[in-house]
Amino acid sequence: MYDPHSAREDTVIFPAFHGLVTSEEFNELGEIFENIEEEKFGADGFNHIANDIAKFEQVSGIYNLSQFTPTEISISSLNINITQKISYAN
């Protein structure tokens, strides 16, 4: 579940945020968040926690998001029939 989240950050959130702050401010914020992360979770804490969550997702059967993602979208309430096939790489 983290991969789609990360992809959204990399392709939508961070590029938009770069338009709001200077490079220096962005880098400074990155350092601040890195320090908070290390303080709260220890060195390499993020990777450790992300791996634990991935293991939990696998054990509980929610690791593969495609099982929850619709493959067809139909809008019939508007008196139009729009069906879009969506293909996701696993």
XYZ file of N, CA, C and O in Angstrom:
360
model
N 0.817 -1.184 0.000
C 0.000 0.000 0.000
C 0.869 1.258 0.000
O 0.413 2.303 -0.412
N 2.086 1.107 0.465
C 2.954 2.278 0.530
C 3.385 2.731 -0.867
O 3.519 3.933 -1.118
N 3.604 1.782 -1.774
C 4.090 2.145 -3.112
C 3.165 3.124 -3.834
O 3.643 4.130 -4.378
N 1.837 2.883 -3.861
C 0.975 3.880 -4.502
C 1.009 5.232 -3.792
O 0.975 6.283 -4.435
N 1.102 5.186 -2.470
C 1.194 6.429 -1.690
C 2.458 7.196 -2.078
O 2.414 8.407 -2.349
N 3.565 6.494 -2.112
C 4.841 7.114 -2.459
C 4.826 7.658 -3.889
O 5.342 8.746 -4.153
N 4.239 6.898 -4.799
C 4.165 7.342 -6.196
C 3.365 8.633 -6.307
O 3.736 9.541 -7.051
N 2.276 8.724 -5.548
C 1.460 9.944 -5.571
C 2.255 11.132 -5.031
O 2.208 12.228 -5.578
N 3.001 10.909 -3.964
C 3.833 11.988 -3.431
C 4.849 12.455 -4.463
O 5.026 13.655 -4.671
N 5.511 11.490 -5.102
C 6.577 11.824 -6.049
C 6.070 12.487 -7.317
O 6.778 13.286 -7.927
N 4.850 12.148 -7.748
C 4.360 12.658 -9.028
C 3.383 13.816 -8.909
O 3.185 14.542 -9.872
N 2.770 13.987 -7.722
C 1.768 15.046 -7.566
C 2.135 16.010 -6.437
O 2.274 17.212 -6.653
N 2.277 15.473 -5.241
C 2.429 16.318 -4.051
C 3.730 17.111 -4.064
O 3.718 18.341 -3.951
N 4.863 16.412 -4.172
C 6.149 17.110 -4.096
C 6.361 18.095 -5.247
O 6.844 19.207 -5.010
N 6.015 17.732 -6.492
C 6.167 18.737 -7.551
C 5.330 20.000 -7.283
O 5.802 21.107 -7.526
N 4.114 19.822 -6.780
C 3.282 20.995 -6.467
C 3.896 21.793 -5.322
O 3.906 23.028 -5.345
N 4.407 21.092 -4.328
C 5.013 21.760 -3.169
C 6.255 22.544 -3.572
O 6.499 23.635 -3.048
N 7.024 21.999 -4.520
C 8.209 22.716 -5.005
C 7.832 24.079 -5.573
O 8.637 25.013 -5.539
N 6.623 24.198 -6.099
C 6.166 25.474 -6.637
C 5.801 26.481 -5.570
O 5.625 27.664 -5.868
N 5.692 26.021 -4.325
C 5.280 26.911 -3.240
C 6.431 27.397 -2.366
O 6.288 28.399 -1.668
N 7.538 26.677 -2.370
C 8.676 27.032 -1.512
C 9.950 27.083 -2.344
O 10.025 26.511 -3.424
N 10.946 27.751 -1.819
C 12.237 27.792 -2.493
C 12.957 26.459 -2.293
O 12.597 25.666 -1.416
N 13.980 26.219 -3.080
C 14.780 24.998 -2.927
C 15.394 24.912 -1.541
O 15.449 23.835 -0.941
N 15.855 26.048 -1.036
C 16.458 26.071 0.291
C 15.438 25.691 1.360
O 15.731 24.919 2.275
N 14.231 26.246 1.257
C 13.179 25.917 2.224
C 12.797 24.437 2.140
O 12.612 23.773 3.166
N 12.708 23.927 0.934
C 12.368 22.521 0.743
C 13.426 21.618 1.379
O 13.102 20.674 2.099
N 14.687 21.916 1.124
C 15.779 21.122 1.701
C 15.797 21.224 3.222
O 16.037 20.231 3.922
N 15.545 22.422 3.744
C 15.515 22.619 5.190
C 14.384 21.797 5.823
O 14.579 21.153 6.859
N 13.227 21.817 5.198
C 12.111 21.010 5.703
C 12.444 19.524 5.658
O 12.109 18.772 6.582
N 13.121 19.099 4.589
C 13.541 17.700 4.490
C 14.440 17.299 5.647
O 14.284 16.213 6.228
N 15.367 18.161 5.985
C 16.271 17.893 7.118
C 15.509 17.839 8.441
O 15.763 16.982 9.287
N 14.578 18.769 8.612
C 13.780 18.789 9.840
C 13.005 17.482 9.984
O 13.015 16.847 11.047
N 12.339 17.057 8.911
C 11.560 15.815 8.970
C 12.454 14.595 9.158
O 12.089 13.649 9.859
N 13.618 14.618 8.557
C 14.575 13.509 8.733
C 15.015 13.414 10.196
O 15.111 12.322 10.763
N 15.282 14.550 10.805
C 15.676 14.570 12.224
C 14.553 14.065 13.126
O 14.797 13.303 14.070
N 13.328 14.489 12.840
C 12.185 14.022 13.634
C 12.028 12.513 13.487
O 11.813 11.793 14.469
N 12.136 12.029 12.269
C 12.012 10.595 12.004
C 13.059 9.802 12.775
O 12.742 8.801 13.424
N 14.303 10.249 12.727
C 15.372 9.541 13.429
C 15.177 9.607 14.940
O 15.405 8.637 15.654
N 14.714 10.758 15.431
C 14.468 10.910 16.862
C 13.354 9.964 17.339
O 13.456 9.345 18.389
N 12.307 9.836 16.544
C 11.155 9.022 16.938
C 11.383 7.522 16.715
O 10.927 6.710 17.516
N 12.057 7.163 15.611
C 12.133 5.757 15.210
C 13.540 5.189 15.180
O 13.713 4.010 14.880
N 14.547 6.012 15.444
C 15.923 5.537 15.402
C 16.481 5.553 13.988
O 15.765 5.802 13.019
N 17.777 5.273 13.888
C 18.430 5.230 12.577
C 17.780 4.129 11.749
O 17.511 3.033 12.255
N 17.498 4.388 10.511
C 16.856 3.441 9.596
C 15.465 3.040 10.088
O 14.938 1.998 9.733
N 14.875 3.884 10.918
C 13.573 3.578 11.498
C 12.452 3.491 10.481
O 11.586 2.626 10.571
N 12.470 4.378 9.494
C 11.418 4.357 8.483
C 11.405 3.031 7.748
O 10.347 2.409 7.585
N 12.569 2.593 7.275
C 12.636 1.325 6.529
C 12.194 0.153 7.390
O 11.495 -0.744 6.919
N 12.575 0.173 8.645
C 12.181 -0.895 9.565
C 10.660 -0.940 9.707
O 10.037 -2.005 9.600
N 10.044 0.207 9.920
C 8.595 0.270 10.085
C 7.877 -0.065 8.779
O 6.888 -0.803 8.776
N 8.365 0.459 7.667
C 7.749 0.156 6.367
C 7.801 -1.345 6.086
O 6.830 -1.920 5.572
N 8.899 -2.002 6.415
C 9.004 -3.458 6.225
C 8.039 -4.201 7.134
O 7.419 -5.188 6.717
N 7.896 -3.748 8.377
C 6.934 -4.374 9.297
C 5.503 -4.239 8.770
O 4.712 -5.187 8.836
N 5.169 -3.082 8.245
C 3.822 -2.862 7.706
C 3.594 -3.737 6.483
O 2.522 -4.338 6.329
N 4.600 -3.844 5.616
C 4.471 -4.704 4.437
C 4.240 -6.155 4.848
O 3.402 -6.849 4.256
N 4.948 -6.623 5.871
C 4.739 -7.992 6.363
C 3.322 -8.159 6.890
O 2.660 -9.159 6.617
N 2.841 -7.187 7.651
C 1.475 -7.235 8.172
C 0.459 -7.279 7.033
O -0.501 -8.049 7.068
N 0.660 -6.443 6.013
C -0.252 -6.422 4.872
C -0.286 -7.773 4.167
O -1.347 -8.237 3.746
N 0.887 -8.408 4.029
C 0.939 -9.720 3.374
C 0.218 -10.772 4.201
O -0.573 -11.555 3.674
N 0.473 -10.788 5.501
C -0.140 -11.780 6.382
C -1.657 -11.598 6.433
O -2.406 -12.573 6.457
N -2.119 -10.359 6.435
C -3.554 -10.111 6.554
C -4.275 -10.096 5.208
O -5.482 -9.895 5.149
N -3.535 -10.314 4.113
C -4.161 -10.434 2.796
C -4.559 -9.132 2.143
O -5.413 -9.116 1.261
N -3.947 -8.021 2.547
C -4.306 -6.732 1.940
C -3.134 -6.112 1.173
O -3.169 -4.940 0.824
N -2.116 -6.914 0.902
C -0.909 -6.391 0.261
C -1.159 -5.996 -1.189
O -0.640 -5.004 -1.670
N -1.964 -6.766 -1.897
C -2.191 -6.538 -3.316
C -3.380 -5.605 -3.500
O -4.533 -6.022 -3.425
N -3.122 -4.336 -3.759
C -4.202 -3.354 -3.869
C -5.119 -3.613 -5.053
O -6.263 -3.176 -5.049
N -4.641 -4.336 -6.055
C -5.479 -4.561 -7.229
C -6.741 -5.340 -6.883
O -7.743 -5.241 -7.576
N -6.714 -6.108 -5.786
C -7.919 -6.834 -5.393
C -9.007 -5.894 -4.880
O -10.172 -6.267 -4.820
N -8.651 -4.681 -4.520
C -9.617 -3.712 -4.023
C -9.916 -2.610 -5.040
O -10.761 -1.759 -4.806
N -9.200 -2.597 -6.147
C -9.329 -1.541 -7.138
C -10.285 -1.988 -8.236
O -10.082 -3.034 -8.842
N -11.325 -1.203 -8.503
C -12.267 -1.598 -9.557
C -11.589 -1.590 -10.922
O -10.741 -0.748 -11.197
N -11.951 -2.537 -11.753
C -11.390 -2.587 -13.097
C -12.321 -1.937 -14.111
O -11.926 -1.671 -15.229
N -13.575 -1.720 -13.718
C -14.522 -1.022 -14.585
C -15.200 0.082 -13.796
O -15.520 -0.084 -12.628
N -15.387 1.186 -14.461
C -16.111 2.295 -13.860
C -17.265 2.610 -14.799
O -17.050 2.889 -15.970
N -18.474 2.536 -14.289
C -19.651 2.799 -15.113
C -20.468 3.906 -14.474
O -20.785 3.853 -13.291
N -20.774 4.904 -15.257
C -21.580 6.018 -14.757
C -22.927 5.936 -15.469
O -23.100 6.442 -16.563
N -23.879 5.272 -14.837
C -25.187 5.109 -15.470
C -26.195 6.128 -14.972
O -27.205 6.370 -15.619
N -25.951 6.745 -13.839
C -26.918 7.698 -13.291
C -27.001 8.980 -14.110
O -27.931 9.761 -13.949
N -26.074 9.201 -15.008
C -26.085 10.414 -15.824
C -26.671 10.169 -17.209
O -26.581 11.005 -18.090
N -27.304 9.009 -17.388
C -27.852 8.619 -18.687
C -26.788 8.506 -19.764
O -27.053 8.686 -20.926
N -25.564 8.268 -19.358
C -24.490 7.973 -20.293
C -23.825 6.692 -19.821
O -23.792 6.412 -18.641
N -23.331 5.963 -20.736
C -22.660 4.722 -20.369
C -21.177 4.869 -20.679
O -20.753 4.731 -21.810
N -20.446 5.207 -19.669
C -18.992 5.365 -19.806
C -18.352 4.217 -19.060
O -18.522 4.081 -17.851
N -17.635 3.391 -19.767
C -16.919 2.294 -19.136
C -15.460 2.439 -19.505
O -15.121 2.535 -20.670
N -14.630 2.465 -18.502
C -13.196 2.626 -18.732
C -12.488 1.428 -18.146
O -12.630 1.119 -16.974
N -11.738 0.734 -18.956
C -10.931 -0.378 -18.493
C -9.614 0.181 -17.965
O -8.968 1.005 -18.606
N -9.254 -0.249 -16.792
C -8.037 0.237 -16.162
C -7.109 -0.954 -15.948
O -7.509 -1.976 -15.396
N -5.876 -0.817 -16.348
C -4.906 -1.874 -16.177
C -3.828 -1.391 -15.224
O -3.245 -0.325 -15.401
N -3.582 -2.168 -14.174
C -2.558 -1.831 -13.193
C -1.466 -2.884 -13.208
O -1.753 -4.065 -13.231
N -0.246 -2.434 -13.175
C 0.882 -3.366 -13.070
C 0.999 -3.805 -11.624
O 0.877 -3.006 -10.714
N 1.218 -5.072 -11.402
C 1.363 -5.583 -10.034
C 2.801 -5.619 -9.644
O 3.695 -5.837 -10.286
